[in-house]
Amino acid sequence: MLILNKTTGVFSNLSKGKNYEFLRSFNIQPGKLFLHKLVLGIETSCDDTAAAVVDETGNVLGEAIHSQTEVHLKTGGIIPPVAQQLHRENIQRIVQEALSASKVSPSELSAVATTVKPGLALSLGVGLFFSLQLVDQFKKPFIPIHHMEAHALTIRLTNKVEFPFLVLLISGGHCLLALVRGVSDFLLLGKSLDIAPGDMLDKVARRLSLIKHPECSTMSGGKAIEHLSKQGNKLHFDFKPPMQRAKNCDFSFSGLQHVIDKTIMQKEKEEGIEKGQILSSAADIAAAVQHTVACHIAKRTHRAILFCKQRDLLCQSNAVLVVSGGVASNLYIRKALEVVTNATQCTLLCPPPRLCTDNGIMIA
Ligand code: KG4
Ligand code: ZN
């Protein structure tokens, strides 16, 4: 019997016994033959209900996502029971849409993979409960997924990246630097001691009432800050990057956020406006905030690269820094990181924006 050889992509002859063993590892339905194992990935750790079907070679067969951003923007932040309710209302439809887009039925899956940690407990619970019912009904294996590990490995779907590599995850809920030595072998080099950069940018954007700004009303806080920064002058305010003397790779954003809050309050007094109205200097503040956040992230990352190079922990011929998470879509922050990677002879890689943020593909 002729079958497709997975690794070489050519047809080859196998002995009869081996044929059956080989074929058993695939999903064969009448009239349908999938040449690779199929995994359904389900993500509900925060405020996105997402699902995708990916095969073992990394081909994405189909995906679906429901974002709760609009709802949470109105309430000024994520309220866990609200996020849980929205996940409950959408999970069935999103999984169905991902399967339909993939033209795959649940019985054709090889396994179901679901985020089990870290995240909001109420949100995680919805995905987990749904997945356990599904695997029970269709008698499929269940693969528990660590959300951060999935983020860190996503780059391997789009780029040929060998282990080890350095990863920087920066989003609304995450902030860490880690050395990725293998699929489940991570060395944590640094993390935020308080809040994540996206969380801080969201809080500053809220304090500046950017949701009332005609150009920013539908944007996340971080995106609104990036957008407004282009119209501002970063030199009009002087915020100091945090932890300049700390001899480690950790981050901190809440002290900086308090300093910015105080400055905004001061400016409101000077301009004689109430809290909730937009300052004439909002764009300048946004530009200075973005610059300071970029400096802080770049400096900590620089330390991590130097640490790894000193101890020969990265690939000598091609040291790679992967940057992912919602904040990684900020082009100013990327530029700052590019300066660092150019100076240290590293390659900077970022997954495309839709894979930087939470999605079902990275879980599958
Ligand atoms: O990865 P993500 O979608 O969700 C998690 O937090 O896991 O990231 C969302 C975060 C939000 O805090 C948002 O303000 C921030 O990423 N963000 C940005 C930009 N776009 C989204 N921050 C800076 N610049 C952006 N362009
Ligand atoms: Zn995430």
PDB file of C-alpha atoms in Angstrom, residues 57-211:
ATOM      1  CA  THR A  57       2.650  19.675  11.391  1.00  0.00           C
ATOM      2  CA  GLY A  58       1.329  23.083  12.453  1.00  0.00           C
ATOM      3  CA  ASN A  59      -1.226  23.597   9.672  1.00  0.00           C
ATOM      4  CA  VAL A  60      -4.181  25.616  10.908  1.00  0.00           C
ATOM      5  CA  LEU A  61      -7.357  24.035   9.580  1.00  0.00           C
ATOM      6  CA  GLY A  62      -9.740  26.578  11.049  1.00  0.00           C
ATOM      7  CA  GLU A  63     -10.299  28.890  13.983  1.00  0.00           C
ATOM      8  CA  ALA A  64     -12.890  31.075  15.674  1.00  0.00           C
ATOM      9  CA  ILE A  65     -12.684  33.747  18.348  1.00  0.00           C
ATOM     10  CA  HIS A  66     -15.044  35.908  20.353  1.00  0.00           C
ATOM     11  CA  SER A  67     -13.480  38.957  21.988  1.00  0.00           C
ATOM     12  CA  GLN A  68     -15.042  40.546  25.068  1.00  0.00           C
ATOM     13  CA  THR A  69     -12.921  43.711  24.780  1.00  0.00           C
ATOM     14  CA  GLU A  70     -15.848  45.970  23.868  1.00  0.00           C
ATOM     15  CA  VAL A  71     -17.834  44.960  26.957  1.00  0.00           C
ATOM     16  CA  HIS A  72     -14.862  45.326  29.312  1.00  0.00           C
ATOM     17  CA  LEU A  73     -13.918  48.716  27.821  1.00  0.00           C
ATOM     18  CA  LYS A  74     -17.346  50.011  28.873  1.00  0.00           C
ATOM     19  CA  THR A  75     -17.012  48.755  32.456  1.00  0.00           C
ATOM     20  CA  GLY A  76     -13.439  50.066  32.711  1.00  0.00           C
ATOM     21  CA  GLY A  77     -11.810  46.668  33.227  1.00  0.00           C
ATOM     22  CA  ILE A  78     -12.512  42.945  33.356  1.00  0.00           C
ATOM     23  CA  ILE A  79     -15.136  41.915  35.920  1.00  0.00           C
ATOM     24  CA  PRO A  80     -14.520  38.142  36.340  1.00  0.00           C
ATOM     25  CA  PRO A  81     -18.182  37.023  36.691  1.00  0.00           C
ATOM     26  CA  VAL A  82     -19.056  39.043  33.564  1.00  0.00           C
ATOM     27  CA  ALA A  83     -16.168  37.412  31.654  1.00  0.00           C
ATOM     28  CA  GLN A  84     -17.333  33.985  32.879  1.00  0.00           C
ATOM     29  CA  GLN A  85     -20.907  34.616  31.702  1.00  0.00           C
ATOM     30  CA  LEU A  86     -19.714  35.767  28.264  1.00  0.00           C
ATOM     31  CA  HIS A  87     -17.500  32.656  27.930  1.00  0.00           C
ATOM     32  CA  ARG A  88     -20.509  30.483  28.837  1.00  0.00           C
ATOM     33  CA  GLU A  89     -22.662  32.203  26.217  1.00  0.00           C
ATOM     34  CA  ASN A  90     -20.083  31.786  23.453  1.00  0.00           C
ATOM     35  CA  ILE A  91     -18.028  28.644  23.980  1.00  0.00           C
ATOM     36  CA  GLN A  92     -20.340  26.182  22.247  1.00  0.00           C
ATOM     37  CA  ARG A  93     -20.722  28.426  19.187  1.00  0.00           C
ATOM     38  CA  ILE A  94     -16.992  29.244  18.951  1.00  0.00           C
ATOM     39  CA  VAL A  95     -15.929  25.579  19.147  1.00  0.00           C
ATOM     40  CA  GLN A  96     -18.589  24.675  16.578  1.00  0.00           C
ATOM     41  CA  GLU A  97     -17.395  27.462  14.279  1.00  0.00           C
ATOM     42  CA  ALA A  98     -13.767  26.332  14.561  1.00  0.00           C
ATOM     43  CA  LEU A  99     -14.744  22.743  13.749  1.00  0.00           C
ATOM     44  CA  SER A 100     -16.977  23.807  10.839  1.00  0.00           C
ATOM     45  CA  ALA A 101     -14.281  26.090   9.404  1.00  0.00           C
ATOM     46  CA  SER A 102     -11.899  23.109   9.620  1.00  0.00           C
ATOM     47  CA  LYS A 103     -14.460  20.719   8.102  1.00  0.00           C
ATOM     48  CA  VAL A 104     -13.730  18.390  11.003  1.00  0.00           C
ATOM     49  CA  SER A 105     -16.190  16.604  13.280  1.00  0.00           C
ATOM     50  CA  PRO A 106     -15.365  15.966  16.963  1.00  0.00           C
ATOM     51  CA  SER A 107     -14.988  12.240  16.297  1.00  0.00           C
ATOM     52  CA  GLU A 108     -12.167  12.973  13.826  1.00  0.00           C
ATOM     53  CA  LEU A 109     -10.056  14.734  16.455  1.00  0.00           C
ATOM     54  CA  SER A 110      -7.006  13.054  17.976  1.00  0.00           C
ATOM     55  CA  ALA A 111      -7.164  15.127  21.162  1.00  0.00           C
ATOM     56  CA  VAL A 112      -8.575  18.226  22.818  1.00  0.00           C
ATOM     57  CA  ALA A 113      -6.083  20.712  24.299  1.00  0.00           C
ATOM     58  CA  THR A 114      -7.282  23.396  26.690  1.00  0.00           C
ATOM     59  CA  THR A 115      -5.714  26.171  28.743  1.00  0.00           C
ATOM     60  CA  VAL A 116      -5.827  25.129  32.393  1.00  0.00           C
ATOM     61  CA  LYS A 117      -3.538  27.840  33.904  1.00  0.00           C
ATOM     62  CA  PRO A 118      -2.658  30.617  34.550  1.00  0.00           C
ATOM     63  CA  GLY A 119      -5.629  32.964  34.179  1.00  0.00           C
ATOM     64  CA  LEU A 120      -8.881  34.059  35.754  1.00  0.00           C
ATOM     65  CA  ALA A 121     -10.263  31.046  37.629  1.00  0.00           C
ATOM     66  CA  LEU A 122     -13.869  31.734  36.589  1.00  0.00           C
ATOM     67  CA  SER A 123     -12.901  32.081  32.923  1.00  0.00           C
ATOM     68  CA  LEU A 124     -10.592  29.039  32.902  1.00  0.00           C
ATOM     69  CA  GLY A 125     -13.369  26.964  34.459  1.00  0.00           C
ATOM     70  CA  VAL A 126     -15.708  27.486  31.496  1.00  0.00           C
ATOM     71  CA  GLY A 127     -13.200  26.168  28.944  1.00  0.00           C
ATOM     72  CA  LEU A 128     -12.165  23.305  31.175  1.00  0.00           C
ATOM     73  CA  PHE A 129     -15.733  22.199  31.965  1.00  0.00           C
ATOM     74  CA  PHE A 130     -16.720  22.349  28.290  1.00  0.00           C
ATOM     75  CA  SER A 131     -13.602  20.429  27.209  1.00  0.00           C
ATOM     76  CA  LEU A 132     -14.016  17.681  29.785  1.00  0.00           C
ATOM     77  CA  GLN A 133     -17.597  17.119  28.646  1.00  0.00           C
ATOM     78  CA  LEU A 134     -16.406  16.962  25.026  1.00  0.00           C
ATOM     79  CA  VAL A 135     -13.598  14.453  25.667  1.00  0.00           C
ATOM     80  CA  ASP A 136     -15.935  12.357  27.773  1.00  0.00           C
ATOM     81  CA  GLN A 137     -18.609  12.287  25.072  1.00  0.00           C
ATOM     82  CA  PHE A 138     -16.231  11.474  22.197  1.00  0.00           C
ATOM     83  CA  LYS A 139     -13.682   9.436  24.203  1.00  0.00           C
ATOM     84  CA  LYS A 140     -10.721  11.623  23.259  1.00  0.00           C
ATOM     85  CA  PRO A 141      -7.484  12.282  25.140  1.00  0.00           C
ATOM     86  CA  PHE A 142      -7.274  15.606  26.995  1.00  0.00           C
ATOM     87  CA  ILE A 143      -4.104  17.756  26.927  1.00  0.00           C
ATOM     88  CA  PRO A 144      -3.873  20.405  29.693  1.00  0.00           C
ATOM     89  CA  ILE A 145      -2.046  23.498  28.422  1.00  0.00           C
ATOM     90  CA  HIS A 146      -0.066  26.153  30.281  1.00  0.00           C
ATOM     91  CA  HIS A 147      -1.111  29.455  28.712  1.00  0.00           C
ATOM     92  CA  MET A 148       2.346  31.063  28.966  1.00  0.00           C
ATOM     93  CA  GLU A 149       4.102  28.067  27.440  1.00  0.00           C
ATOM     94  CA  ALA A 150       1.663  28.234  24.523  1.00  0.00           C
ATOM     95  CA  HIS A 151       2.443  31.945  24.006  1.00  0.00           C
ATOM     96  CA  ALA A 152       6.174  31.196  24.146  1.00  0.00           C
ATOM     97  CA  LEU A 153       6.024  28.395  21.572  1.00  0.00           C
ATOM     98  CA  THR A 154       3.665  30.083  19.074  1.00  0.00           C
ATOM     99  CA  ILE A 155       6.571  31.462  17.043  1.00  0.00           C
ATOM    100  CA  ARG A 156       7.406  27.888  15.966  1.00  0.00           C
ATOM    101  CA  LEU A 157       4.175  27.854  13.923  1.00  0.00           C
ATOM    102  CA  THR A 158       5.411  30.654  11.682  1.00  0.00           C
ATOM    103  CA  ASN A 159       9.225  30.556  11.895  1.00  0.00           C
ATOM    104  CA  LYS A 160      11.814  27.848  12.069  1.00  0.00           C
ATOM    105  CA  VAL A 161      13.180  28.569  15.527  1.00  0.00           C
ATOM    106  CA  GLU A 162      15.434  26.068  17.256  1.00  0.00           C
ATOM    107  CA  PHE A 163      15.743  25.697  21.030  1.00  0.00           C
ATOM    108  CA  PRO A 164      17.067  27.421  23.054  1.00  0.00           C
ATOM    109  CA  PHE A 165      15.678  30.915  22.505  1.00  0.00           C
ATOM    110  CA  LEU A 166      14.779  33.852  24.715  1.00  0.00           C
ATOM    111  CA  VAL A 167      11.132  34.912  24.998  1.00  0.00           C
ATOM    112  CA  LEU A 168       9.626  38.170  26.240  1.00  0.00           C
ATOM    113  CA  LEU A 169       5.875  38.015  26.909  1.00  0.00           C
ATOM    114  CA  ILE A 170       4.233  41.392  27.435  1.00  0.00           C
ATOM    115  CA  SER A 171       0.456  41.797  27.564  1.00  0.00           C
ATOM    116  CA  GLY A 172      -2.391  42.910  29.806  1.00  0.00           C
ATOM    117  CA  GLY A 173      -1.917  39.965  32.137  1.00  0.00           C
ATOM    118  CA  HIS A 174       1.637  38.799  31.470  1.00  0.00           C
ATOM    119  CA  CYS A 175       5.125  40.142  31.813  1.00  0.00           C
ATOM    120  CA  LEU A 176       8.017  37.723  31.802  1.00  0.00           C
ATOM    121  CA  LEU A 177      11.371  36.914  30.310  1.00  0.00           C
ATOM    122  CA  ALA A 178      12.246  33.236  29.960  1.00  0.00           C
ATOM    123  CA  LEU A 179      14.776  31.008  28.290  1.00  0.00           C
ATOM    124  CA  VAL A 180      12.922  28.372  26.277  1.00  0.00           C
ATOM    125  CA  ARG A 181      15.071  25.225  26.274  1.00  0.00           C
ATOM    126  CA  GLY A 182      12.445  22.794  24.997  1.00  0.00           C
ATOM    127  CA  VAL A 183       8.704  22.274  24.514  1.00  0.00           C
ATOM    128  CA  SER A 184       8.172  22.088  28.271  1.00  0.00           C
ATOM    129  CA  ASP A 185      11.556  23.231  29.536  1.00  0.00           C
ATOM    130  CA  PHE A 186      11.591  26.886  30.591  1.00  0.00           C
ATOM    131  CA  LEU A 187      13.994  28.909  32.723  1.00  0.00           C
ATOM    132  CA  LEU A 188      12.285  31.995  34.150  1.00  0.00           C
ATOM    133  CA  LEU A 189      14.740  34.920  34.084  1.00  0.00           C
ATOM    134  CA  GLY A 190      12.467  37.766  35.125  1.00  0.00           C
ATOM    135  CA  LYS A 191       8.868  38.801  35.729  1.00  0.00           C
ATOM    136  CA  SER A 192       6.850  41.813  36.780  1.00  0.00           C
ATOM    137  CA  LEU A 193       6.870  42.335  40.529  1.00  0.00           C
ATOM    138  CA  ASP A 194       3.445  43.982  40.306  1.00  0.00           C
ATOM    139  CA  ILE A 195       1.266  44.636  37.251  1.00  0.00           C
ATOM    140  CA  ALA A 196       1.820  43.843  33.564  1.00  0.00           C
ATOM    141  CA  PRO A 197       2.668  46.641  31.072  1.00  0.00           C
ATOM    142  CA  GLY A 198      -0.649  46.290  29.200  1.00  0.00           C
ATOM    143  CA  ASP A 199      -2.535  46.603  32.474  1.00  0.00           C
ATOM    144  CA  MET A 200      -0.610  49.772  33.244  1.00  0.00           C
ATOM    145  CA  LEU A 201      -1.227  51.266  29.795  1.00  0.00           C
ATOM    146  CA  ASP A 202      -4.945  50.415  30.142  1.00  0.00           C
ATOM    147  CA  LYS A 203      -5.059  52.183  33.525  1.00  0.00           C
ATOM    148  CA  VAL A 204      -3.260  55.282  32.198  1.00  0.00           C
ATOM    149  CA  ALA A 205      -5.551  55.391  29.144  1.00  0.00           C
ATOM    150  CA  ARG A 206      -8.558  55.196  31.458  1.00  0.00           C
ATOM    151  CA  ARG A 207      -7.186  57.930  33.705  1.00  0.00           C
ATOM    152  CA  LEU A 208      -6.696  60.103  30.591  1.00  0.00           C
ATOM    153  CA  SER A 209     -10.310  59.258  29.536  1.00  0.00           C
ATOM    154  CA  LEU A 210      -9.087  58.269  26.088  1.00  0.00           C
ATOM    155  CA  ILE A 211     -12.323  56.343  25.514  1.00  0.00           C
TER     156      ILE A 211
END
